[in-house]
Amino acid sequence: MATTVNSPGPVFPRTADIPGSVRIDYCEAGARYLIEGQVRTWTGPCQEVLSPICVAGAGRLTQYKLGHYPLMTEAESLQAIEAARKAYGKGCGDWPTMSVADRIRHVEAFMPRMQAVRDEVVKLIMWEIGKSLPDAAKEFDRTLEYIADTIVALKDLDRTSSRFVLEQGFVAQVRRSPLGVVLCMGPYNYPLNETFTTLIPALIMGNAVIFKPPKYGVLLHAPLLQAFAESFPPGVVNTVYGDGPVVVGPLMTSGRIDVLAFIGSAKVASILKHQHPRPNRLRCVLGLEAKNAAVVLPDADLDLAVKECLLGATSYNGQRCTAIKIIFLHRSLADDFCARFCDALGKLRVGMPWEEGVAITPLPEEGKPKWLADLVGEAIKGGARVINTAGGTIDHTVYYPAVVYPARPDMRICQVEQFGPVTPIVPYDDEQEVIDWLADSPFGQQVSLFGADPQQLSEIIDSAVNQVCRVNLNSQCQRGPDKFPFTGRKDSAEGTLSVSDALRVFSIRSLVAAKATEYNEQIVSKIVIGRHSRFLSTDFIF
Ligand code: G3H
């Protein structure tokens, strides 16, 4: 019988039970890193990588040993920054001065090389962070699609910039230029996708990049290092691994990072920003914490609201920055909604990421089940209850989703980002309570509204759009489609990402302008006709 949220049972396999197609070998390649175009093997101290998946053996369950990665020191970080600065060449290097069409060709050369290691990367995503096999595959495919869309968007942008403008007696050409060296740091929940949605636009705009994988989700980058080395000039892409303070601190304090693309906690983002000696020169693109609320209005379609809230709160165990992390429920619906929500939740399958239809899987963060249990424990002390069967059961790295009701906004569970399968439900009487909560929240990413009354919805929409950056109607919160802007207010984000916005974020407008005299026009014409410049050019990319 399958293990579900309602009926906990043994979930972890013996090695012999793991299907051959999803078994994984110890990843020796994890000890490699990329600097100055070379994939080097690290012989220094390493960090062992344990999967969140436990395997039964010798009478006990242990986290499966997946591989190891380098614990680099300040010296290697400084080598990486040196390599990146050399490739950027103060803006005069081959890469930043290369034509857009040629840079696109490099990225196009990378894509089939990336595709070639799909199975390896997908398997590593699954084993390293416990993401289900279909979701791990989706993360990979969505990333490749994002790269393809980025190329299309850049061609569009370049076509618009390939013409001259005449304005108030000036002739000018305006294009976007790179910014310098970009440090990209993605999160563990989308270790590939959210690293690449900054890394690829940063690269294609002509910047040199250093990337540091998150604490969990490191090995999956190993199969891609050779693809980077073969597709880009030396020093354009470099990797660093290890403890953040040891390897990232020196990068920031060197003052030689021009753009920080970081997805993680506001606390770490703030430390990194302040480490830069000239913060005025540092451009930041940050994706930080969120506490997205679902608001269930009195006339909501309950089937739809339950379905979307459940998906929003539990997909990938609630470990999405866009997850629904608190539900405001109109008191008149409390019994009905809670019963239906718990019923649907109870049927979710708990198990290993490769099992068909699995929804709840092991958590990668060390000590996370206990941390969640403490959070729920505090809420219980404050008068709430876990209202679903077996909610909060812990089995090693698995935490059975807990629904906490009635939660109050002053509880810690309603204030911090739980980033896990715990759903506090707050009953409310008047919509103003929710609007006030949104306005006072330190976070401002998204909200989901469930209801049908146009007047009531409009009132909330009109205040909510000034508190968050996306209002979802009768739908869960989410980032996609990737062409939509993805951002947040307050402590939730800095800068906007989407396929086209990211190209802007990692570049700056630069122009060549001249008084439109015959003398200047002749010179500009000669430059263009003689194809002397890669910037001043009317070349049209097809
Ligand atoms: O973790 C944050 C992700 O950007 C969320 O993306 O809504 O597509 O899962 P998603």
XYZ file of C-alpha atoms and ligand atoms in Angstrom:
552
model
C 0.000 0.000 0.000
C 1.336 3.433 -0.946
C 2.405 5.790 1.801
C 0.294 8.926 1.847
C 0.181 11.981 4.070
C -2.732 10.381 5.944
C -1.068 7.050 6.427
C 2.637 7.241 7.158
C 4.608 4.135 6.376
C 8.104 3.114 5.382
C 9.295 5.348 2.563
C 13.012 4.786 2.239
C 14.315 2.006 -0.022
C 16.982 -0.637 0.270
C 19.613 -0.269 -2.428
C 18.180 -3.321 -4.157
C 14.753 -1.642 -4.367
C 16.019 1.367 -6.329
C 15.111 0.942 -10.019
C 18.193 0.648 -12.218
C 17.143 3.595 -14.379
C 17.379 6.040 -11.454
C 20.377 4.607 -9.612
C 23.331 6.892 -9.350
C 27.084 6.366 -9.135
C 29.296 8.232 -6.712
C 30.051 11.548 -8.450
C 33.858 11.787 -8.636
C 33.497 14.686 -11.091
C 32.188 16.841 -8.249
C 35.766 17.677 -7.324
C 36.271 19.598 -10.559
C 36.064 23.319 -11.083
C 36.327 25.718 -14.005
C 38.762 28.591 -14.072
C 40.212 30.390 -17.085
C 38.653 27.975 -19.536
C 40.136 24.876 -17.895
C 38.276 22.205 -16.022
C 40.694 21.465 -13.189
C 40.675 18.692 -10.628
C 40.736 19.798 -7.028
C 43.038 17.904 -4.712
C 42.426 19.925 -1.544
C 39.828 19.362 1.175
C 36.325 18.508 0.026
C 32.792 18.620 1.352
C 30.966 15.322 1.277
C 27.512 15.505 -0.336
C 24.751 13.524 1.314
C 21.479 12.983 -0.467
C 18.283 13.719 1.444
C 17.341 10.194 0.374
C 18.119 7.647 3.042
C 18.928 4.087 2.125
C 18.486 1.072 4.366
C 21.532 -1.014 5.070
C 23.222 -2.732 8.023
C 20.080 -2.418 10.090
C 19.747 1.337 9.820
C 18.896 4.172 7.459
C 21.638 6.518 6.309
C 21.687 9.423 3.880
C 23.102 8.188 0.586
C 26.627 9.423 -0.172
C 26.513 11.158 -3.541
C 29.962 12.626 -3.986
C 32.038 15.567 -2.861
C 32.895 19.069 -3.980
C 35.891 21.351 -3.409
C 36.165 23.415 -0.278
C 38.088 26.197 -1.926
C 39.970 28.957 -0.200
C 40.358 32.673 -0.732
C 43.286 31.946 -3.088
C 41.064 30.124 -5.637
C 38.387 32.776 -5.372
C 40.954 35.384 -6.219
C 42.132 33.269 -9.172
C 38.546 33.159 -10.407
C 38.133 36.903 -10.167
C 41.500 37.389 -11.856
C 40.434 35.113 -14.729
C 37.083 36.878 -15.099
C 38.671 40.355 -15.021
C 41.223 39.263 -17.600
C 38.473 37.984 -19.910
C 36.562 41.228 -19.449
C 39.769 43.168 -20.095
C 38.394 46.414 -18.626
C 35.636 46.183 -21.218
C 38.116 45.763 -24.076
C 38.357 41.938 -23.972
C 37.248 39.770 -26.872
C 34.019 38.805 -25.122
C 32.645 42.229 -24.162
C 33.582 43.702 -27.546
C 32.333 40.746 -29.571
C 29.359 41.349 -31.857
C 25.990 40.258 -30.490
C 25.649 37.755 -33.342
C 28.924 36.086 -32.384
C 28.047 35.948 -28.692
C 24.764 34.322 -29.651
C 26.725 31.714 -31.627
C 28.693 30.796 -28.490
C 25.497 30.347 -26.486
C 23.996 28.307 -29.337
C 27.074 26.085 -29.259
C 26.542 25.554 -25.528
C 22.936 24.370 -25.883
C 23.485 20.950 -27.538
C 26.374 20.314 -25.154
C 24.031 21.008 -22.270
C 21.318 18.827 -23.797
C 23.829 15.982 -24.087
C 24.198 15.734 -20.295
C 20.458 16.067 -19.544
C 19.980 12.641 -17.979
C 22.983 13.021 -15.698
C 21.949 16.501 -14.547
C 18.296 15.529 -14.008
C 19.317 12.527 -11.927
C 21.638 14.651 -9.833
C 18.909 17.265 -9.244
C 16.658 14.463 -8.018
C 19.241 12.874 -5.727
C 20.784 16.079 -4.410
C 17.688 18.047 -3.521
C 14.941 15.414 -3.500
C 12.962 16.989 -6.337
C 10.604 14.552 -8.070
C 11.829 13.116 -11.362
C 9.205 14.909 -13.520
C 9.930 18.216 -11.765
C 13.696 17.760 -12.094
C 13.254 17.043 -15.818
C 10.945 20.050 -16.096
C 13.577 22.249 -14.433
C 16.155 21.149 -16.990
C 13.884 21.565 -20.013
C 12.536 24.899 -18.799
C 16.122 26.117 -18.488
C 17.028 25.132 -22.051
C 13.839 26.771 -23.265
C 14.769 29.897 -21.295
C 18.129 29.999 -23.083
C 16.418 29.663 -26.474
C 13.943 32.427 -25.555
C 16.816 34.617 -24.362
C 18.438 34.354 -27.788
C 15.173 35.333 -29.483
C 14.732 38.288 -27.095
C 18.293 39.486 -27.657
C 17.877 39.336 -31.418
C 14.767 41.455 -31.045
C 16.564 43.938 -28.839
C 19.490 44.103 -31.201
C 17.282 44.661 -34.239
C 15.773 47.691 -32.538
C 19.252 48.984 -31.709
C 20.641 48.422 -35.179
C 19.234 51.702 -36.465
C 20.352 55.266 -35.999
C 18.137 57.887 -34.409
C 17.974 61.527 -35.398
C 16.995 63.854 -32.556
C 17.296 67.619 -32.198
C 20.161 67.869 -34.665
C 21.994 64.813 -33.346
C 22.557 61.467 -34.964
C 23.039 58.615 -32.526
C 23.076 54.909 -32.098
C 21.980 53.482 -28.768
C 22.870 49.942 -27.744
C 23.217 47.949 -24.565
C 26.707 47.264 -23.229
C 27.942 44.869 -20.543
C 28.685 45.904 -16.977
C 31.751 43.852 -16.048
C 32.110 40.816 -13.795
C 28.917 39.236 -12.523
C 28.745 36.955 -9.495
C 25.799 34.553 -9.873
C 24.498 32.615 -6.892
C 21.349 30.543 -7.288
C 19.192 28.867 -4.614
C 18.991 25.171 -3.708
C 15.351 24.741 -4.745
C 16.018 25.591 -8.407
C 19.776 25.066 -8.454
C 19.990 24.852 -12.235
C 17.163 27.064 -13.429
C 17.574 29.997 -11.103
C 21.352 30.018 -11.545
C 21.014 29.971 -15.316
C 18.277 32.598 -15.506
C 20.880 35.094 -14.341
C 24.050 33.459 -15.680
C 22.916 33.131 -19.307
C 21.609 36.697 -19.736
C 24.689 38.020 -17.950
C 26.926 36.087 -20.336
C 25.115 36.832 -23.543
C 25.207 40.568 -22.794
C 29.028 40.402 -22.744
C 29.819 40.161 -19.036
C 32.282 37.692 -17.521
C 30.757 35.445 -14.884
C 31.747 33.699 -11.692
C 29.151 31.351 -10.356
C 28.872 29.707 -7.015
C 26.344 26.893 -6.688
C 24.107 26.826 -3.605
C 24.966 24.745 -0.536
C 22.680 21.938 -1.744
C 22.592 21.293 -5.485
C 26.303 21.523 -6.320
C 27.172 18.257 -8.051
C 24.570 18.715 -10.781
C 26.727 21.483 -12.229
C 29.722 19.158 -12.687
C 28.575 17.609 -15.991
C 28.150 21.118 -17.410
C 31.668 22.401 -16.760
C 33.133 20.864 -19.908
C 30.260 22.303 -21.958
C 31.079 25.780 -20.620
C 34.799 25.292 -21.245
C 34.207 24.234 -24.851
C 31.637 26.916 -25.643
C 33.066 30.138 -24.209
C 36.430 31.903 -24.348
C 38.717 31.313 -21.331
C 37.748 33.217 -18.195
C 34.265 34.133 -19.392
C 32.727 31.494 -17.091
C 34.376 30.483 -13.804
C 33.136 28.506 -10.814
C 33.878 28.672 -7.103
C 32.763 26.185 -4.451
C 32.925 26.111 -0.703
C 31.766 28.011 2.351
C 30.178 31.333 1.443
C 32.169 33.467 3.903
C 35.450 31.850 2.760
C 34.979 32.047 -0.999
C 32.393 34.753 -1.584
C 33.585 37.197 1.076
C 36.924 37.820 -0.677
C 35.171 38.314 -4.033
C 32.939 41.000 -2.593
C 35.576 42.742 -0.459
C 37.899 42.856 -3.494
C 35.516 45.430 -4.966
C 35.978 43.711 -8.320
C 32.466 42.361 -8.649
C 30.287 44.709 -10.694
C 26.963 42.880 -10.474
C 25.670 40.615 -7.744
C 22.936 38.242 -8.909
C 21.832 36.448 -5.781
C 18.802 34.364 -4.940
C 18.563 33.487 -1.271
C 17.971 35.190 2.048
C 17.810 38.941 2.622
C 20.263 38.531 5.499
C 22.982 37.043 3.277
C 22.220 39.515 0.455
C 22.674 42.378 2.852
C 26.006 41.021 4.155
C 27.308 40.570 0.611
C 26.246 44.032 -0.516
C 27.881 45.661 2.471
C 31.118 43.768 1.920
C 31.659 45.640 -1.336
C 33.921 48.623 -0.685
C 32.052 50.792 -3.204
C 28.404 49.743 -2.963
C 27.464 52.620 -5.249
C 29.230 50.736 -8.051
C 27.585 47.433 -7.308
C 24.464 46.605 -9.217
C 22.261 44.024 -7.512
C 19.686 41.607 -8.844
C 18.192 39.868 -5.839
C 15.465 37.275 -5.354
C 14.826 37.027 -1.620
C 12.272 35.666 0.842
C 8.550 35.754 0.303
C 5.438 34.977 2.302
C 2.863 34.716 -0.446
C -0.690 34.633 0.878
C -3.778 32.992 -0.551
C -6.946 34.881 0.304
C -10.116 32.829 0.141
C -13.094 35.177 -0.149
C -16.620 34.219 0.997
C -17.860 33.487 -2.537
C -14.812 31.498 -3.668
C -15.222 28.351 -5.728
C -13.997 26.017 -3.018
C -12.995 23.133 -5.276
C -10.810 25.453 -7.283
C -9.425 27.241 -4.208
C -8.530 23.958 -2.497
C -6.879 22.592 -5.637
C -4.773 25.687 -6.284
C -3.890 26.302 -2.623
C -2.814 22.707 -2.223
C -0.633 22.872 -5.310
C 0.754 26.236 -4.250
C 1.526 25.116 -0.708
C 2.893 21.638 -1.334
C 4.542 21.390 -4.748
C 8.177 20.495 -4.170
C 7.295 20.312 -0.468
C 6.552 24.037 -0.346
C 10.206 24.792 -1.147
C 9.483 27.439 -3.776
C 9.933 31.139 -3.242
C 6.518 31.528 -4.886
C 4.819 28.887 -2.710
C 1.636 29.796 -0.868
C 2.946 30.172 2.676
C -0.130 31.430 4.504
C -3.849 31.124 3.790
C -6.347 33.765 4.884
C -9.709 32.065 4.994
C -13.045 33.833 5.433
C -14.461 32.501 8.699
C -17.764 31.526 7.048
C -15.861 28.920 4.985
C -13.560 27.701 7.705
C -14.987 24.217 8.357
C -15.718 23.427 4.742
C -12.407 24.626 3.334
C -10.281 23.051 6.065
C -12.025 19.692 5.698
C -11.621 19.645 1.922
C -8.030 20.897 2.079
C -6.995 18.246 4.610
C -8.827 15.568 2.706
C -6.992 16.376 -0.537
C -3.685 16.782 1.281
C -4.145 13.444 3.021
C -4.200 11.642 -0.328
C -0.867 13.042 -1.503
C 1.703 10.370 -1.958
C 4.859 10.457 0.178
C 7.918 8.697 -1.124
C 11.041 8.727 -3.213
C 11.396 11.303 -6.003
C 11.341 8.667 -8.731
C 8.091 7.061 -7.603
C 5.159 7.684 -9.875
C 2.756 10.336 -8.631
C 4.880 11.207 -5.600
C 4.218 14.647 -4.117
C 6.056 14.753 -0.796
C 9.741 13.851 -0.806
C 12.747 14.114 1.545
C 14.009 17.596 2.446
C 17.624 18.483 1.627
C 18.324 21.085 4.331
C 20.114 19.728 7.384
C 17.911 19.881 10.485
C 14.889 21.162 8.543
C 12.247 18.710 9.893
C 13.142 19.695 13.461
C 13.080 23.382 12.586
C 9.598 22.993 11.076
C 8.453 20.985 14.099
C 9.604 23.794 16.418
C 7.713 26.347 14.353
C 4.541 24.277 14.527
C 5.134 23.600 18.234
C 5.210 27.335 18.953
C 1.929 27.806 17.095
C 0.351 24.986 19.111
C 1.486 26.638 22.325
C -0.152 29.802 21.012
C -3.524 28.039 20.638
C -3.470 26.534 17.134
C -3.791 22.844 16.229
C -2.451 20.572 13.524
C -5.737 19.661 11.897
C -4.697 17.020 9.381
C -4.116 13.360 10.108
C -0.460 12.580 10.808
C 0.543 16.177 10.007
C 4.042 16.917 11.263
C 5.169 13.278 11.442
C 8.908 13.082 10.934
C 10.728 10.179 9.330
C 14.408 11.087 9.073
C 14.490 13.683 6.249
C 10.780 13.461 5.470
C 8.355 15.878 7.103
C 4.670 15.029 6.659
C 2.810 18.241 5.718
C 1.105 19.969 8.619
C -1.924 22.265 8.404
C -1.997 24.662 11.330
C -5.374 26.148 12.277
C -6.473 28.605 13.577
C -3.242 30.516 13.069
C -2.856 34.169 14.040
C -0.764 36.768 12.246
C 1.292 37.384 15.406
C 2.542 33.776 15.404
C 6.061 33.188 14.119
C 4.686 30.648 11.650
C 2.785 33.507 9.983
C 5.774 35.792 9.927
C 8.762 33.804 8.718
C 9.214 32.039 5.420
C 8.855 28.356 6.358
C 10.050 27.070 2.957
C 8.637 23.649 3.724
C 5.383 21.665 3.921
C 3.652 23.594 6.694
C 0.518 25.632 5.973
C -0.852 28.082 8.514
C -4.495 29.004 7.933
C -5.679 32.289 9.427
C -9.456 32.841 9.703
C -10.591 36.423 9.034
C -13.874 38.319 9.182
C -13.191 41.467 7.214
C -11.050 41.806 4.049
C -9.444 44.897 5.554
C -7.570 42.591 7.975
C -5.904 40.952 4.981
C -5.158 44.225 3.234
C -3.538 45.515 6.447
C -1.491 42.321 6.767
C -0.237 42.682 3.203
C 0.668 46.322 3.785
C 2.515 45.582 7.032
C 4.297 42.458 5.806
C 8.037 42.868 5.248
C 7.605 40.774 2.095
C 6.000 41.758 -1.184
C 6.209 39.131 -3.896
C 2.759 37.771 -4.842
C -0.725 37.036 -3.591
C -3.484 34.682 -4.766
C -7.100 35.790 -4.540
C -9.931 33.285 -4.668
C -13.372 34.731 -5.277
C -15.853 35.773 -7.950
C -17.433 39.091 -6.979
C -16.002 41.721 -9.380
C -16.457 44.584 -6.936
C -14.870 42.850 -3.977
C -12.009 41.440 -6.046
C -11.309 44.843 -7.582
C -11.059 46.517 -4.196
C -8.458 44.022 -3.051
C -6.629 44.021 -6.406
C -6.297 47.792 -6.347
C -4.582 47.772 -2.955
C -2.684 44.513 -3.436
C -0.913 45.602 -6.637
C 0.826 48.252 -4.566
C 1.904 45.732 -1.932
C 3.101 42.853 -4.110
C 4.203 42.478 -7.723
C 1.784 39.867 -8.991
C -1.826 39.254 -8.062
C -3.037 35.812 -9.118
C -6.760 35.382 -9.634
C -8.126 31.979 -8.692
C -4.667 30.558 -9.399
C -1.688 29.636 -7.271
C 1.334 31.971 -7.117
C 4.109 31.198 -9.578
C 7.003 32.639 -11.495
C 6.105 31.487 -14.995
C 5.574 32.014 -17.835
C 9.184 33.171 -17.917
C 8.296 36.045 -20.232
C 6.269 37.635 -17.410
C 8.134 39.993 -15.076
C 9.238 38.273 -11.884
C 10.071 40.535 -8.992
C 8.992 41.660 -5.537
C 8.785 44.659 -3.252
C 10.249 45.356 0.178
C 12.426 42.459 1.425
C 11.417 40.142 -1.407
C 13.502 41.293 -4.361
C 15.599 43.897 -6.068
C 15.458 44.191 -9.848
C 13.126 42.416 -12.244
C 13.755 39.186 -14.057
C 11.998 37.875 -17.142
C 13.464 36.710 -20.402
C 13.688 40.276 -21.727
C 14.119 42.141 -18.410
C 17.172 40.047 -17.534
C 18.950 41.285 -20.659
C 18.414 44.829 -19.433
C 19.419 44.091 -15.853
C 22.854 42.806 -16.911
C 23.615 45.681 -19.273
C 23.516 49.419 -19.530
C 22.550 51.685 -22.383
C 25.496 53.243 -24.112
C 25.363 55.470 -27.154
C 27.493 57.087 -29.765
C 26.155 60.526 -30.680
C 27.326 63.255 -33.034
C 26.015 66.597 -34.171
C 24.325 65.785 -37.440
C 26.702 67.737 -39.643
C 27.675 66.559 -43.103
C 31.206 66.036 -41.825
C 30.077 63.722 -39.002
C 27.527 61.936 -41.161
C 30.245 61.060 -43.670
C 32.484 59.674 -40.936
C 29.670 57.643 -39.400
C 28.737 56.314 -42.858
C 32.321 55.256 -43.516
C 32.491 53.440 -40.175
C 29.272 51.601 -40.896
C 29.867 50.822 -44.580
C 33.456 49.752 -43.909
C 32.169 47.639 -40.976
C 34.957 49.058 -38.813
C 33.005 48.960 -35.538
C 30.994 46.208 -33.841
C 29.023 48.765 -31.837
C 28.392 51.362 -34.520
C 26.770 49.039 -36.996
C 23.498 48.544 -38.793
C 23.962 44.771 -39.114
C 20.616 43.074 -38.733
C 20.529 39.709 -37.003
C 18.092 37.323 -38.673
O 11.646 29.494 -5.964
C 11.256 30.393 -6.712
C 10.993 30.079 -8.134
O 11.387 31.112 -8.976
C 9.569 29.762 -8.344
O 9.322 29.407 -9.622
O 6.856 29.488 -9.448
O 7.960 28.426 -11.375
O 8.042 27.336 -9.140
P 7.959 28.611 -9.911
